[in-house]
């Protein structure tokens, strides 16, 4: 049995330059085909796209924060609409049996957690363990996989930077969490 040998094309610098110029001319002559090919690749490789974007963000976070801020300033109506949509999701995720007093107690107790973590209270978020709208990429499409409830047992304290980096994802290992609000019976 013979082993397959992978053949690698080795180019001289002149050949590489000619090859790159030819590809550039093709891209300029066929922008639609080029964009479609890029789109197909992105849809087929969402994990690689996500990893690349994270890598680029980590190289220069201020550039992306400025871009996000510029986008938000140019589209205040969309920012307001997104905020209204989130508030509506939160209201719809609050069932009639939810203990609103417990939720209010947790929101008021942020300063305790902040003092224990030695951070400012504004840096502490009350995070949903299972997000109100959790989505993942399946086959290049964003699919909603879960809808968490706005109840005390689905809330946890988290530092703002960790909560924002978590986004609308959740780890199944986190589902083995201990509630931070214990109901006491008199």
Short mmCIF file of C-alpha atoms in Angstrom, two decimals:
data_model
loop_
_atom_site.label_atom_id
_atom_site.label_comp_id
_atom_site.label_asym_id
_atom_site.label_seq_id
_atom_site.Cartn_x
_atom_site.Cartn_y
_atom_site.Cartn_z
CA UNK A 1 0.00 0.00 0.00
CA UNK A 2 1.44 3.34 -0.99
CA UNK A 3 0.98 6.46 1.06
CA UNK A 4 -0.53 9.50 -0.60
CA UNK A 5 1.87 12.38 -0.92
CA UNK A 6 0.49 15.87 -0.76
CA UNK A 7 1.94 17.95 -3.53
CA UNK A 8 2.74 21.54 -2.67
CA UNK A 9 3.21 24.13 -5.37
CA UNK A 10 6.25 26.22 -4.62
CA UNK A 11 6.41 29.56 -6.40
CA UNK A 12 9.24 31.93 -6.90
CA UNK A 13 8.64 35.52 -5.73
CA UNK A 14 8.08 36.58 -9.36
CA UNK A 15 5.51 33.81 -9.90
CA UNK A 16 3.76 34.73 -6.64
CA UNK A 17 3.62 38.39 -7.70
CA UNK A 18 2.19 37.46 -11.12
CA UNK A 19 -0.35 35.14 -9.47
CA UNK A 20 -1.47 37.82 -6.97
CA UNK A 21 -1.82 40.43 -9.74
CA UNK A 22 -3.88 38.02 -11.86
CA UNK A 23 -6.18 37.29 -8.90
CA UNK A 24 -6.54 41.02 -8.20
CA UNK A 25 -7.52 41.70 -11.83
CA UNK A 26 -10.11 38.90 -11.66
CA UNK A 27 -11.58 40.26 -8.40
CA UNK A 28 -11.84 43.75 -9.91
CA UNK A 29 -13.46 42.37 -13.08
CA UNK A 30 -15.88 40.08 -11.18
CA UNK A 31 -16.82 41.81 -7.90
CA UNK A 32 -20.21 40.05 -7.65
CA UNK A 33 -18.70 36.57 -8.05
CA UNK A 34 -15.95 37.45 -5.59
CA UNK A 35 -18.43 38.73 -2.98
CA UNK A 36 -20.63 35.65 -3.44
CA UNK A 37 -17.62 33.37 -2.95
CA UNK A 38 -16.67 35.22 0.24
CA UNK A 39 -20.27 35.03 1.50
CA UNK A 40 -20.44 31.26 0.82
CA UNK A 41 -17.17 30.72 2.65
CA UNK A 42 -18.37 32.78 5.66
CA UNK A 43 -21.62 30.82 5.82
CA UNK A 44 -19.72 27.51 5.62
CA UNK A 45 -17.15 28.55 8.28
CA UNK A 46 -18.94 30.60 10.99
CA UNK A 47 -16.58 29.44 13.75
CA UNK A 48 -13.51 30.62 11.83
CA UNK A 49 -15.20 33.95 11.08
CA UNK A 50 -16.06 34.40 14.76
CA UNK A 51 -12.51 33.50 15.85
CA UNK A 52 -11.02 35.92 13.30
CA UNK A 53 -13.31 38.75 14.43
CA UNK A 54 -12.40 38.13 18.07
CA UNK A 55 -8.71 38.14 17.16
CA UNK A 56 -9.08 41.44 15.31
CA UNK A 57 -11.07 42.97 18.18
CA UNK A 58 -8.45 41.88 20.73
CA UNK A 59 -5.69 43.46 18.62
CA UNK A 60 -7.36 46.87 18.69
CA UNK A 61 -10.47 47.08 20.91
CA UNK A 62 -10.60 50.90 20.89
CA UNK A 63 -10.96 50.88 17.08
CA UNK A 64 -14.03 48.63 17.30
CA UNK A 65 -15.48 50.48 20.29
CA UNK A 66 -15.16 53.74 18.35
CA UNK A 67 -16.78 52.11 15.30
CA UNK A 68 -19.66 50.87 17.47
CA UNK A 69 -20.07 54.28 19.08
CA UNK A 70 -20.05 56.01 15.68
CA UNK A 71 -22.65 53.54 14.41
CA UNK A 72 -24.88 54.18 17.45
CA UNK A 73 -24.60 57.98 17.12
CA UNK A 74 -25.52 57.81 13.43
CA UNK A 75 -28.56 55.59 14.10
CA UNK A 76 -30.24 56.72 17.35
CA UNK A 77 -33.60 55.43 16.15
CA UNK A 78 -32.22 51.87 15.79
CA UNK A 79 -30.53 52.09 19.20
CA UNK A 80 -33.85 53.14 20.77
CA UNK A 81 -35.69 50.37 18.90
CA UNK A 82 -33.17 47.76 20.11
CA UNK A 83 -33.56 49.00 23.69
CA UNK A 84 -37.35 48.88 23.41
CA UNK A 85 -37.17 45.36 21.98
CA UNK A 86 -34.99 44.23 24.90
CA UNK A 87 -37.33 45.82 27.46
CA UNK A 88 -40.28 44.10 25.79
CA UNK A 89 -38.47 40.73 25.84
CA UNK A 90 -37.74 41.26 29.54
CA UNK A 91 -41.41 42.06 30.28
CA UNK A 92 -42.61 39.08 28.25
CA UNK A 93 -40.09 36.81 30.01
CA UNK A 94 -41.45 37.75 33.44
CA UNK A 95 -44.17 35.17 34.23
CA UNK A 96 -47.11 35.94 36.49
CA UNK A 97 -45.72 33.66 39.21
CA UNK A 98 -42.35 35.47 39.27
CA UNK A 99 -41.34 36.89 42.65
CA UNK A 100 -40.81 40.55 41.74
CA UNK A 101 -39.73 41.36 45.31
CA UNK A 102 -36.87 38.85 45.02
CA UNK A 103 -35.76 40.41 41.73
CA UNK A 104 -35.89 43.89 43.27
CA UNK A 105 -33.91 42.60 46.26
CA UNK A 106 -31.20 41.28 43.92
CA UNK A 107 -31.07 44.52 41.96
CA UNK A 108 -30.67 46.45 45.21
CA UNK A 109 -27.96 44.08 46.47
CA UNK A 110 -25.53 44.80 43.62
CA UNK A 111 -23.51 47.08 45.89
CA UNK A 112 -22.82 44.16 48.28
CA UNK A 113 -21.38 42.06 45.47
CA UNK A 114 -19.44 45.08 44.20
CA UNK A 115 -17.89 45.69 47.61
CA UNK A 116 -16.92 42.01 47.90
CA UNK A 117 -15.31 42.10 44.44
CA UNK A 118 -13.66 45.46 45.23
CA UNK A 119 -15.17 47.16 42.18
CA UNK A 120 -17.53 50.07 41.60
CA UNK A 121 -21.24 49.22 41.67
CA UNK A 122 -21.62 50.36 38.05
CA UNK A 123 -19.24 47.55 37.02
CA UNK A 124 -21.58 44.84 38.34
CA UNK A 125 -24.38 43.49 36.16
CA UNK A 126 -27.32 41.32 37.09
CA UNK A 127 -27.00 38.70 34.35
CA UNK A 128 -29.49 36.13 33.09
CA UNK A 129 -27.91 32.65 33.35
CA UNK A 130 -30.06 31.53 30.42
CA UNK A 131 -30.33 34.68 28.27
CA UNK A 132 -33.72 36.14 27.41
CA UNK A 133 -32.83 35.29 23.81
CA UNK A 134 -30.00 32.79 23.29
CA UNK A 135 -28.84 32.09 19.73
CA UNK A 136 -26.14 30.00 18.07
CA UNK A 137 -24.94 29.50 14.50
CA UNK A 138 -26.14 26.25 12.92
CA UNK A 139 -25.18 25.70 9.31
CA UNK A 140 -24.30 29.36 8.86
CA UNK A 141 -27.71 30.54 10.11
CA UNK A 142 -28.38 32.25 13.45
CA UNK A 143 -30.91 30.08 15.28
CA UNK A 144 -32.64 30.94 18.56
CA UNK A 145 -32.16 27.97 20.91
CA UNK A 146 -33.46 29.21 24.25
CA UNK A 147 -35.52 31.84 25.95
CA UNK A 148 -34.68 32.41 29.58
CA UNK A 149 -37.12 33.81 32.10
CA UNK A 150 -36.74 37.02 34.08
CA UNK A 151 -37.00 35.29 37.46
CA UNK A 152 -34.73 35.35 40.51
CA UNK A 153 -33.38 31.82 39.96
CA UNK A 154 -32.21 32.76 36.45
CA UNK A 155 -30.23 35.80 37.65
CA UNK A 156 -26.61 36.01 38.77
CA UNK A 157 -24.14 38.76 39.52
CA UNK A 158 -21.40 39.16 36.95
CA UNK A 159 -18.75 41.77 36.28
CA UNK A 160 -19.80 43.96 33.37
CA UNK A 161 -16.86 43.04 31.13
CA UNK A 162 -17.59 39.32 31.62
CA UNK A 163 -21.31 39.78 31.03
CA UNK A 164 -20.79 41.79 27.85
CA UNK A 165 -18.25 39.31 26.49
CA UNK A 166 -20.71 36.48 27.25
CA UNK A 167 -23.34 38.15 25.10
CA UNK A 168 -26.45 36.08 24.43
CA UNK A 169 -24.68 32.75 24.86
CA UNK A 170 -24.85 30.34 27.72
CA UNK A 171 -22.77 27.37 28.69
CA UNK A 172 -24.66 24.20 29.55
CA UNK A 173 -22.23 23.71 32.44
CA UNK A 174 -23.67 26.90 33.95
CA UNK A 175 -27.04 25.21 34.22
CA UNK A 176 -25.74 23.41 37.31
CA UNK A 177 -25.64 26.72 39.16
CA UNK A 178 -26.86 27.36 42.66
CA UNK A 179 -29.57 30.03 42.94
CA UNK A 180 -28.31 33.20 44.59
CA UNK A 181 -31.67 33.91 46.12
CA UNK A 182 -32.96 31.27 48.53
CA UNK A 183 -36.62 31.40 49.43
CA UNK A 184 -37.17 31.28 53.16
CA UNK A 185 -40.36 30.12 54.77
CA UNK A 186 -41.46 31.78 58.02
#
